Amino acid sequence: NIATPLPRLENLLPPDHDNEYQQLLDGLLQPQARINPKYFYDDTGCELFTRICELEEYYPTRTEAAIFERCADDISLALVNHAQWIDLGCGDCSKSRRWLQHIAPARLIGVDIAGDFLQSCLADIAHDHPELECIGVVSDFTRRLDLAELLAEDRASPPVFFYPGSSIGNFTRPDALRLLRCIRQQCGARGQLLIGIDLVKPSPILEAAYDDAEGVTAAFNLNVLSMVNQLLHADFEPANFVHQAVYDREQNRIEMRLVAKHPHRVRLGHTERHFHRGEYILTEYSHKYTTDGFSALLAEAGFHCQHLWTDPQQWFGVFLAES
Ligand code: AVI
């Protein structure tokens, strides 16, 4: 009984974490206070997000999964060469794992910020697929994505970047464009991008998806404050804030907010901030796109959109683009 060796892990996190905390603090001291949504995902946040994905109101996860399932043959056929499969923000790698029933890449590169978790999830996949080379890349690609060296190890195989879940919706448009350009550059001559996008729809459906009856999204949003308390030695009291999700029809985005219930002060390390009643911290944008709008963004990033698969209600889109 020989144990499978742990998958290779590359750490691409920049060693400037102090700068990170300074940015977090600066965001909280701005006239419009904000927290980067990447701070949602501590252990509790990851568990709450898993629960969100199973909620009746939160349609994106199951709608995307249904498209993948229904269109798996078409999508597999449209992939030019899937020898190198790169899962961006792979989490527990469950979405890539499902694809392994349809395609047989030689390499699976999972990119995420939580290294230990990534390595153990990849170890499970490697155990079930001994022929597959599994590599973990620990990276905060909201800041930087540089896989050039790794991809150059197999120059003959243009990569497929897999970015499901409409996670790109959490970037502002300029940042989304920057990330797409960066992926495009690393795709080389014939690489592809398979990406899931949440589409524009009536606001009641969207607002319910981000403010569910059970209060799981509210707990997810409020949980970010305990993360900030730890990172900045702050004393946010979650009970002083209330969760709010508002759809901005002009910008086509959900804004998640934490609204102060009454006037109070919060210590932020060596400094502090006063919150008025009704003043809010912006914790997340979740942009929704029209199919034309996202195709245009892909084109601006230098991609050529090859295919689009949607569900019967056209709530979610899976785009395949080539560099
Ligand atoms: C991860 N991301 C795509 C989710 C979204 O829908 O924007 C995060 C989320 N926030 C609240 N619910 C889900």
mmCIF file of C-alpha atoms and ligand atoms in Angstrom:
data_model
loop_
_atom_site.group_PDB
_atom_site.id
_atom_site.type_symbol
_atom_site.label_atom_id
_atom_site.label_comp_id
_atom_site.label_asym_id
_atom_site.label_seq_id
_atom_site.Cartn_x
_atom_site.Cartn_y
_atom_site.Cartn_z
ATOM 1 C CA ASN A 1 0.000 0.000 0.000
ATOM 2 C CA ILE A 2 2.164 2.860 -1.309
ATOM 3 C CA ALA A 3 0.871 6.341 -0.400
ATOM 4 C CA THR A 4 0.454 8.725 -3.364
ATOM 5 C CA PRO A 5 3.006 11.566 -3.064
ATOM 6 C CA LEU A 6 1.515 15.012 -2.441
ATOM 7 C CA PRO A 7 0.952 17.039 -5.624
ATOM 8 C CA ARG A 8 3.491 19.673 -6.530
ATOM 9 C CA LEU A 9 2.680 23.092 -5.088
ATOM 10 C CA GLU A 10 4.036 26.399 -6.423
ATOM 11 C CA ASN A 11 3.700 29.428 -4.188
ATOM 12 C CA LEU A 12 3.272 32.636 -6.174
ATOM 13 C CA LEU A 13 1.981 34.786 -3.323
ATOM 14 C CA PRO A 14 3.969 38.020 -3.117
ATOM 15 C CA PRO A 15 5.736 38.414 0.219
ATOM 16 C CA ASP A 16 4.201 41.856 0.859
ATOM 17 C CA HIS A 17 1.365 41.071 3.202
ATOM 18 C CA ASP A 18 1.829 44.299 5.195
ATOM 19 C CA ASN A 19 0.909 46.167 2.072
ATOM 20 C CA GLU A 20 -2.268 44.038 1.865
ATOM 21 C CA TYR A 21 -3.321 45.041 5.356
ATOM 22 C CA GLN A 22 -2.560 48.672 4.585
ATOM 23 C CA GLN A 23 -4.886 48.440 1.564
ATOM 24 C CA LEU A 24 -7.603 46.870 3.705
ATOM 25 C CA LEU A 25 -7.230 49.652 6.279
ATOM 26 C CA ASP A 26 -7.184 52.362 3.593
ATOM 27 C CA GLY A 27 -10.415 50.941 2.159
ATOM 28 C CA LEU A 28 -12.120 51.175 5.533
ATOM 29 C CA LEU A 29 -10.970 54.764 6.026
ATOM 30 C CA GLN A 30 -12.270 56.026 2.658
ATOM 31 C CA PRO A 31 -15.399 58.244 2.706
ATOM 32 C CA GLN A 32 -17.166 55.235 1.137
ATOM 33 C CA ALA A 33 -15.805 52.430 3.318
ATOM 34 C CA ARG A 34 -15.079 49.179 1.498
ATOM 35 C CA ILE A 35 -13.682 45.710 2.080
ATOM 36 C CA ASN A 36 -12.279 43.590 -0.756
ATOM 37 C CA PRO A 37 -14.568 40.518 -1.192
ATOM 38 C CA LYS A 38 -11.549 38.214 -1.121
ATOM 39 C CA TYR A 39 -11.680 38.568 2.685
ATOM 40 C CA PHE A 40 -14.988 36.655 2.787
ATOM 41 C CA TYR A 41 -13.240 33.333 2.440
ATOM 42 C CA ASP A 42 -11.909 32.193 5.796
ATOM 43 C CA ASP A 43 -12.993 28.693 6.907
ATOM 44 C CA THR A 44 -16.416 29.895 8.098
ATOM 45 C CA GLY A 45 -16.829 32.020 4.963
ATOM 46 C CA CYS A 46 -16.007 29.031 2.725
ATOM 47 C CA GLU A 47 -18.574 26.902 4.570
ATOM 48 C CA LEU A 48 -21.206 29.620 4.288
ATOM 49 C CA PHE A 49 -20.452 30.049 0.585
ATOM 50 C CA THR A 50 -20.951 26.306 0.063
ATOM 51 C CA ARG A 51 -24.357 26.672 1.732
ATOM 52 C CA ILE A 52 -25.195 29.696 -0.445
ATOM 53 C CA CYS A 53 -24.527 27.599 -3.548
ATOM 54 C CA GLU A 54 -27.184 25.123 -2.386
ATOM 55 C CA LEU A 55 -29.869 27.736 -1.651
ATOM 56 C CA GLU A 56 -33.114 27.788 -3.605
ATOM 57 C CA GLU A 57 -32.720 31.533 -4.300
ATOM 58 C CA TYR A 58 -29.074 31.264 -5.427
ATOM 59 C CA TYR A 59 -29.595 29.967 -8.968
ATOM 60 C CA PRO A 60 -26.071 30.509 -10.543
ATOM 61 C CA THR A 61 -24.368 27.351 -9.260
ATOM 62 C CA ARG A 62 -27.050 24.875 -10.261
ATOM 63 C CA THR A 63 -27.830 26.697 -13.521
ATOM 64 C CA GLU A 64 -24.190 26.580 -14.595
ATOM 65 C CA ALA A 65 -23.897 22.928 -13.510
ATOM 66 C CA ALA A 66 -26.985 22.070 -15.589
ATOM 67 C CA ILE A 67 -25.476 23.780 -18.661
ATOM 68 C CA PHE A 68 -22.193 21.900 -18.170
ATOM 69 C CA GLU A 69 -24.068 18.629 -17.860
ATOM 70 C CA ARG A 70 -26.433 19.169 -20.777
ATOM 71 C CA CYS A 71 -23.744 20.552 -23.107
ATOM 72 C CA ALA A 72 -20.734 18.495 -21.930
ATOM 73 C CA ASP A 73 -20.356 16.694 -25.278
ATOM 74 C CA ASP A 74 -20.566 19.898 -27.334
ATOM 75 C CA ILE A 75 -18.188 21.720 -25.016
ATOM 76 C CA SER A 76 -15.677 18.843 -25.027
ATOM 77 C CA LEU A 77 -15.760 18.764 -28.832
ATOM 78 C CA ALA A 78 -15.153 22.516 -29.007
ATOM 79 C CA LEU A 79 -12.010 22.300 -26.859
ATOM 80 C CA VAL A 80 -9.117 22.319 -29.324
ATOM 81 C CA ASN A 81 -6.582 20.749 -27.042
ATOM 82 C CA HIS A 82 -7.225 20.223 -23.379
ATOM 83 C CA ALA A 83 -3.918 18.670 -22.353
ATOM 84 C CA GLN A 84 -3.291 21.546 -19.919
ATOM 85 C CA TRP A 85 -6.404 22.431 -17.907
ATOM 86 C CA ILE A 86 -6.094 25.423 -15.570
ATOM 87 C CA ASP A 87 -8.809 25.888 -12.964
ATOM 88 C CA LEU A 88 -8.828 29.481 -11.697
ATOM 89 C CA GLY A 89 -10.098 29.828 -8.120
ATOM 90 C CA CYS A 90 -10.586 26.077 -8.005
ATOM 91 C CA GLY A 91 -11.665 25.817 -4.328
ATOM 92 C CA ASP A 92 -12.236 22.116 -3.679
ATOM 93 C CA CYS A 93 -11.719 21.395 -7.437
ATOM 94 C CA SER A 94 -15.163 19.754 -7.611
ATOM 95 C CA LYS A 95 -16.049 21.452 -10.903
ATOM 96 C CA SER A 96 -12.855 20.305 -12.626
ATOM 97 C CA ARG A 97 -13.321 16.855 -11.141
ATOM 98 C CA ARG A 98 -16.692 16.604 -12.920
ATOM 99 C CA TRP A 99 -15.042 17.550 -16.207
ATOM 100 C CA LEU A 100 -12.650 14.624 -15.828
ATOM 101 C CA GLN A 101 -15.613 12.378 -16.688
ATOM 102 C CA HIS A 102 -15.668 13.964 -20.150
ATOM 103 C CA ILE A 103 -12.105 14.957 -20.975
ATOM 104 C CA ALA A 104 -8.691 13.539 -20.195
ATOM 105 C CA PRO A 105 -6.133 16.305 -19.726
ATOM 106 C CA ALA A 106 -2.514 15.409 -19.040
ATOM 107 C CA ARG A 107 -2.146 18.211 -16.472
ATOM 108 C CA LEU A 108 -4.531 19.832 -14.054
ATOM 109 C CA ILE A 109 -3.297 23.120 -12.624
ATOM 110 C CA GLY A 110 -5.466 24.348 -9.760
ATOM 111 C CA VAL A 111 -4.992 27.996 -8.788
ATOM 112 C CA ASP A 112 -6.259 29.230 -5.443
ATOM 113 C CA ILE A 113 -5.195 31.249 -2.434
ATOM 114 C CA ALA A 114 -5.544 28.538 0.255
ATOM 115 C CA GLY A 115 -2.484 26.305 -0.232
ATOM 116 C CA ASP A 116 -3.021 23.435 2.237
ATOM 117 C CA PHE A 117 -6.635 22.959 1.231
ATOM 118 C CA LEU A 118 -5.644 23.073 -2.452
ATOM 119 C CA GLN A 119 -2.968 20.449 -2.005
ATOM 120 C CA SER A 120 -5.251 18.048 -0.164
ATOM 121 C CA CYS A 121 -8.044 18.410 -2.764
ATOM 122 C CA LEU A 122 -5.560 17.824 -5.585
ATOM 123 C CA ALA A 123 -4.159 14.821 -3.722
ATOM 124 C CA ASP A 124 -7.640 13.252 -3.776
ATOM 125 C CA ILE A 125 -7.941 13.843 -7.518
ATOM 126 C CA ALA A 126 -4.431 12.507 -8.134
ATOM 127 C CA HIS A 127 -5.330 9.388 -6.184
ATOM 128 C CA ASP A 128 -8.386 8.758 -8.389
ATOM 129 C CA HIS A 129 -6.597 9.740 -11.633
ATOM 130 C CA PRO A 130 -3.023 8.428 -11.344
ATOM 131 C CA GLU A 131 -2.302 9.299 -14.995
ATOM 132 C CA LEU A 132 -3.055 12.996 -14.378
ATOM 133 C CA GLU A 133 -0.287 15.403 -13.329
ATOM 134 C CA CYS A 134 -1.851 17.613 -10.639
ATOM 135 C CA ILE A 135 -0.176 20.905 -9.776
ATOM 136 C CA GLY A 136 -1.351 23.459 -7.236
ATOM 137 C CA VAL A 137 -0.544 27.128 -7.633
ATOM 138 C CA VAL A 138 -1.040 29.303 -4.581
ATOM 139 C CA SER A 139 -1.784 32.723 -5.952
ATOM 140 C CA ASP A 140 -3.980 35.745 -5.385
ATOM 141 C CA PHE A 141 -4.864 36.313 -9.000
ATOM 142 C CA THR A 142 -7.017 39.312 -8.040
ATOM 143 C CA ARG A 143 -3.570 40.941 -7.865
ATOM 144 C CA ARG A 144 -1.396 39.021 -10.302
ATOM 145 C CA LEU A 145 -1.520 35.884 -12.395
ATOM 146 C CA ASP A 146 1.721 34.624 -13.825
ATOM 147 C CA LEU A 147 1.749 31.026 -14.967
ATOM 148 C CA ALA A 148 4.089 31.605 -17.909
ATOM 149 C CA GLU A 149 6.944 29.444 -16.580
ATOM 150 C CA LEU A 150 4.667 26.597 -15.631
ATOM 151 C CA LEU A 151 2.845 26.612 -18.959
ATOM 152 C CA ALA A 152 6.136 26.745 -20.846
ATOM 153 C CA GLU A 153 6.955 23.288 -19.456
ATOM 154 C CA ASP A 154 4.515 21.950 -22.037
ATOM 155 C CA ARG A 155 4.841 24.347 -24.965
ATOM 156 C CA ALA A 156 3.213 21.910 -27.350
ATOM 157 C CA SER A 157 -0.161 22.088 -25.581
ATOM 158 C CA PRO A 158 -2.054 25.374 -25.597
ATOM 159 C CA PRO A 159 -3.836 25.725 -22.255
ATOM 160 C CA VAL A 160 -7.540 25.773 -21.453
ATOM 161 C CA PHE A 161 -8.332 28.265 -18.706
ATOM 162 C CA PHE A 162 -11.465 27.280 -16.785
ATOM 163 C CA TYR A 163 -13.067 30.106 -14.791
ATOM 164 C CA PRO A 164 -16.554 29.020 -13.719
ATOM 165 C CA GLY A 165 -19.103 30.396 -11.243
ATOM 166 C CA SER A 166 -19.284 33.944 -12.609
ATOM 167 C CA SER A 167 -16.482 34.871 -10.245
ATOM 168 C CA ILE A 168 -15.276 37.463 -12.727
ATOM 169 C CA GLY A 169 -18.475 39.352 -11.810
ATOM 170 C CA ASN A 170 -16.851 40.270 -8.501
ATOM 171 C CA PHE A 171 -14.262 42.388 -10.335
ATOM 172 C CA THR A 172 -14.962 45.937 -11.460
ATOM 173 C CA ARG A 173 -15.105 46.145 -15.257
ATOM 174 C CA PRO A 174 -11.583 47.619 -15.617
ATOM 175 C CA ASP A 175 -10.200 44.888 -13.326
ATOM 176 C CA ALA A 176 -12.157 42.195 -15.203
ATOM 177 C CA LEU A 177 -10.671 43.474 -18.459
ATOM 178 C CA ARG A 178 -7.189 43.467 -16.939
ATOM 179 C CA LEU A 179 -7.588 39.870 -15.781
ATOM 180 C CA LEU A 180 -8.982 38.736 -19.146
ATOM 181 C CA ARG A 181 -6.052 40.377 -20.937
ATOM 182 C CA CYS A 182 -3.657 38.654 -18.594
ATOM 183 C CA ILE A 183 -5.296 35.255 -19.244
ATOM 184 C CA ARG A 184 -5.262 35.984 -22.986
ATOM 185 C CA GLN A 185 -1.566 36.695 -22.897
ATOM 186 C CA GLN A 186 -0.887 33.385 -21.147
ATOM 187 C CA CYS A 187 -3.114 31.481 -23.543
ATOM 188 C CA GLY A 188 -0.445 31.908 -26.212
ATOM 189 C CA ALA A 189 -1.397 31.277 -29.818
ATOM 190 C CA ARG A 190 -4.285 28.797 -29.530
ATOM 191 C CA GLY A 191 -5.295 28.665 -25.908
ATOM 192 C CA GLN A 192 -8.925 28.816 -24.825
ATOM 193 C CA LEU A 193 -10.993 30.211 -21.985
ATOM 194 C CA LEU A 194 -14.132 28.455 -20.708
ATOM 195 C CA ILE A 195 -15.898 30.930 -18.449
ATOM 196 C CA GLY A 196 -19.247 31.075 -16.632
ATOM 197 C CA ILE A 197 -21.119 34.390 -16.540
ATOM 198 C CA ASP A 198 -24.242 35.402 -14.661
ATOM 199 C CA LEU A 199 -26.593 37.221 -17.025
ATOM 200 C CA VAL A 200 -28.769 40.319 -16.511
ATOM 201 C CA LYS A 201 -32.283 39.467 -15.288
ATOM 202 C CA PRO A 202 -35.129 41.117 -13.344
ATOM 203 C CA SER A 203 -33.941 42.683 -10.100
ATOM 204 C CA PRO A 204 -36.281 40.776 -7.704
ATOM 205 C CA ILE A 205 -34.631 37.491 -8.758
ATOM 206 C CA LEU A 206 -31.178 38.989 -8.286
ATOM 207 C CA GLU A 207 -31.913 40.639 -4.966
ATOM 208 C CA ALA A 208 -33.404 37.419 -3.575
ATOM 209 C CA ALA A 209 -30.305 35.497 -4.699
ATOM 210 C CA TYR A 210 -28.156 37.844 -2.587
ATOM 211 C CA ASP A 211 -30.553 38.153 0.358
ATOM 212 C CA ASP A 212 -32.031 34.711 0.974
ATOM 213 C CA ALA A 213 -34.877 34.003 3.380
ATOM 214 C CA GLU A 214 -32.751 31.806 5.643
ATOM 215 C CA GLY A 215 -30.163 34.555 6.134
ATOM 216 C CA VAL A 216 -27.162 32.536 4.940
ATOM 217 C CA THR A 217 -25.927 35.361 2.686
ATOM 218 C CA ALA A 218 -26.408 37.826 5.549
ATOM 219 C CA ALA A 219 -24.246 35.601 7.785
ATOM 220 C CA PHE A 220 -21.658 35.305 4.971
ATOM 221 C CA ASN A 221 -21.528 39.088 4.589
ATOM 222 C CA LEU A 222 -21.321 39.797 8.333
ATOM 223 C CA ASN A 223 -18.633 37.132 8.793
ATOM 224 C CA VAL A 224 -16.178 39.301 6.868
ATOM 225 C CA LEU A 225 -16.042 41.571 9.917
ATOM 226 C CA SER A 226 -14.518 38.858 12.092
ATOM 227 C CA MET A 227 -11.830 38.349 9.448
ATOM 228 C CA VAL A 228 -11.119 42.099 9.453
ATOM 229 C CA ASN A 229 -11.037 42.104 13.274
ATOM 230 C CA GLN A 230 -8.297 39.491 13.187
ATOM 231 C CA LEU A 231 -6.258 41.020 10.374
ATOM 232 C CA LEU A 232 -6.367 44.636 11.559
ATOM 233 C CA HIS A 233 -6.816 44.176 15.319
ATOM 234 C CA ALA A 234 -10.157 45.898 14.908
ATOM 235 C CA ASP A 235 -13.252 45.667 17.097
ATOM 236 C CA PHE A 236 -16.147 45.493 14.644
ATOM 237 C CA GLU A 237 -19.297 44.236 16.364
ATOM 238 C CA PRO A 238 -21.315 42.365 13.678
ATOM 239 C CA ALA A 239 -24.546 42.989 15.635
ATOM 240 C CA ASN A 240 -24.106 46.716 14.898
ATOM 241 C CA PHE A 241 -24.545 46.114 11.158
ATOM 242 C CA VAL A 242 -27.248 44.750 8.922
ATOM 243 C CA HIS A 243 -26.802 42.994 5.560
ATOM 244 C CA GLN A 244 -28.212 44.630 2.438
ATOM 245 C CA ALA A 245 -28.151 43.602 -1.239
ATOM 246 C CA VAL A 246 -29.163 46.225 -3.800
ATOM 247 C CA TYR A 247 -29.297 45.807 -7.566
ATOM 248 C CA ASP A 248 -28.013 48.822 -9.491
ATOM 249 C CA ARG A 249 -29.782 48.652 -12.862
ATOM 250 C CA GLU A 250 -27.522 51.206 -14.489
ATOM 251 C CA GLN A 251 -24.313 49.427 -13.615
ATOM 252 C CA ASN A 252 -25.902 45.955 -13.859
ATOM 253 C CA ARG A 253 -24.529 44.869 -10.546
ATOM 254 C CA ILE A 254 -25.540 43.708 -7.104
ATOM 255 C CA GLU A 255 -23.951 45.712 -4.332
ATOM 256 C CA MET A 256 -23.583 43.934 -1.019
ATOM 257 C CA ARG A 257 -23.418 46.264 1.936
ATOM 258 C CA LEU A 258 -23.113 46.218 5.703
ATOM 259 C CA VAL A 259 -25.227 49.064 7.003
ATOM 260 C CA ALA A 260 -24.589 50.600 10.444
ATOM 261 C CA LYS A 261 -27.714 50.235 12.600
ATOM 262 C CA HIS A 262 -26.798 53.175 14.834
ATOM 263 C CA PRO A 263 -23.943 55.666 15.240
ATOM 264 C CA HIS A 264 -20.815 54.074 16.692
ATOM 265 C CA ARG A 265 -17.016 54.010 16.626
ATOM 266 C CA VAL A 266 -14.841 51.130 15.485
ATOM 267 C CA ARG A 267 -11.196 50.723 16.429
ATOM 268 C CA LEU A 268 -9.005 49.804 13.459
ATOM 269 C CA GLY A 269 -5.598 48.924 14.953
ATOM 270 C CA HIS A 270 -3.990 52.236 15.883
ATOM 271 C CA THR A 271 -6.742 54.336 14.365
ATOM 272 C CA GLU A 272 -10.536 54.397 14.389
ATOM 273 C CA ARG A 273 -13.573 55.251 12.299
ATOM 274 C CA HIS A 274 -16.961 56.617 13.159
ATOM 275 C CA PHE A 275 -20.047 55.214 11.399
ATOM 276 C CA HIS A 276 -23.281 57.207 11.193
ATOM 277 C CA ARG A 277 -26.603 55.416 11.319
ATOM 278 C CA GLY A 278 -27.337 54.173 7.786
ATOM 279 C CA GLU A 279 -23.739 54.600 6.610
ATOM 280 C CA TYR A 280 -22.502 51.428 4.952
ATOM 281 C CA ILE A 281 -19.411 49.403 4.088
ATOM 282 C CA LEU A 282 -19.396 48.173 0.502
ATOM 283 C CA THR A 283 -18.300 44.526 0.642
ATOM 284 C CA GLU A 284 -18.953 43.174 -2.850
ATOM 285 C CA TYR A 285 -19.974 43.951 -6.393
ATOM 286 C CA SER A 286 -21.447 41.123 -8.388
ATOM 287 C CA HIS A 287 -21.688 42.263 -11.997
ATOM 288 C CA LYS A 288 -24.237 40.770 -14.354
ATOM 289 C CA TYR A 289 -23.630 40.885 -18.090
ATOM 290 C CA THR A 290 -25.705 40.732 -21.242
ATOM 291 C CA THR A 291 -24.412 38.141 -23.698
ATOM 292 C CA ASP A 292 -23.409 40.969 -26.085
ATOM 293 C CA GLY A 293 -21.787 42.901 -23.256
ATOM 294 C CA PHE A 294 -19.606 40.003 -22.198
ATOM 295 C CA SER A 295 -18.709 39.087 -25.800
ATOM 296 C CA ALA A 296 -17.600 42.705 -26.265
ATOM 297 C CA LEU A 297 -15.452 42.520 -23.111
ATOM 298 C CA LEU A 298 -13.843 39.308 -24.399
ATOM 299 C CA ALA A 299 -13.143 40.989 -27.734
ATOM 300 C CA GLU A 300 -11.624 44.009 -25.978
ATOM 301 C CA ALA A 301 -9.304 41.632 -24.142
ATOM 302 C CA GLY A 302 -8.207 40.138 -27.478
ATOM 303 C CA PHE A 303 -10.294 36.968 -27.351
ATOM 304 C CA HIS A 304 -12.428 35.642 -30.129
ATOM 305 C CA CYS A 305 -15.723 34.310 -28.738
ATOM 306 C CA GLN A 306 -16.339 30.878 -30.276
ATOM 307 C CA HIS A 307 -19.410 29.508 -28.494
ATOM 308 C CA LEU A 308 -22.054 30.450 -25.977
ATOM 309 C CA TRP A 309 -24.220 27.942 -24.144
ATOM 310 C CA THR A 310 -27.112 29.060 -21.931
ATOM 311 C CA ASP A 311 -30.047 27.607 -19.985
ATOM 312 C CA PRO A 312 -33.655 27.816 -21.288
ATOM 313 C CA GLN A 313 -34.335 30.967 -19.207
ATOM 314 C CA GLN A 314 -31.066 32.574 -20.336
ATOM 315 C CA TRP A 315 -30.070 33.268 -16.741
ATOM 316 C CA PHE A 316 -26.485 32.090 -17.081
ATOM 317 C CA GLY A 317 -23.986 31.892 -19.934
ATOM 318 C CA VAL A 318 -21.011 29.633 -20.546
ATOM 319 C CA PHE A 319 -18.641 31.254 -23.036
ATOM 320 C CA LEU A 320 -15.812 29.536 -24.868
ATOM 321 C CA ALA A 321 -13.263 31.959 -26.284
ATOM 322 C CA GLU A 322 -10.012 31.483 -28.175
ATOM 323 C CA SER A 323 -6.930 33.650 -28.034
HETATM 324 C C1 AVI B 1 -18.098 34.049 -5.811
HETATM 325 N N1 AVI B 1 -19.085 34.925 -6.432
HETATM 326 C C2 AVI B 1 -19.262 34.604 -7.838
HETATM 327 C C3 AVI B 1 -20.358 35.014 -5.704
HETATM 328 C C4 AVI B 1 -21.343 35.945 -6.467
HETATM 329 O O1 AVI B 1 -22.443 35.488 -6.781
HETATM 330 O O2 AVI B 1 -20.984 37.073 -6.768
HETATM 331 C C5 AVI B 1 -20.160 35.503 -4.301
HETATM 332 C C6 AVI B 1 -21.446 35.679 -3.536
HETATM 333 N N2 AVI B 1 -21.749 36.682 -2.768
HETATM 334 C C7 AVI B 1 -22.930 36.509 -2.241
HETATM 335 N N3 AVI B 1 -23.440 35.400 -2.690
HETATM 336 C C8 AVI B 1 -22.506 34.839 -3.489
#
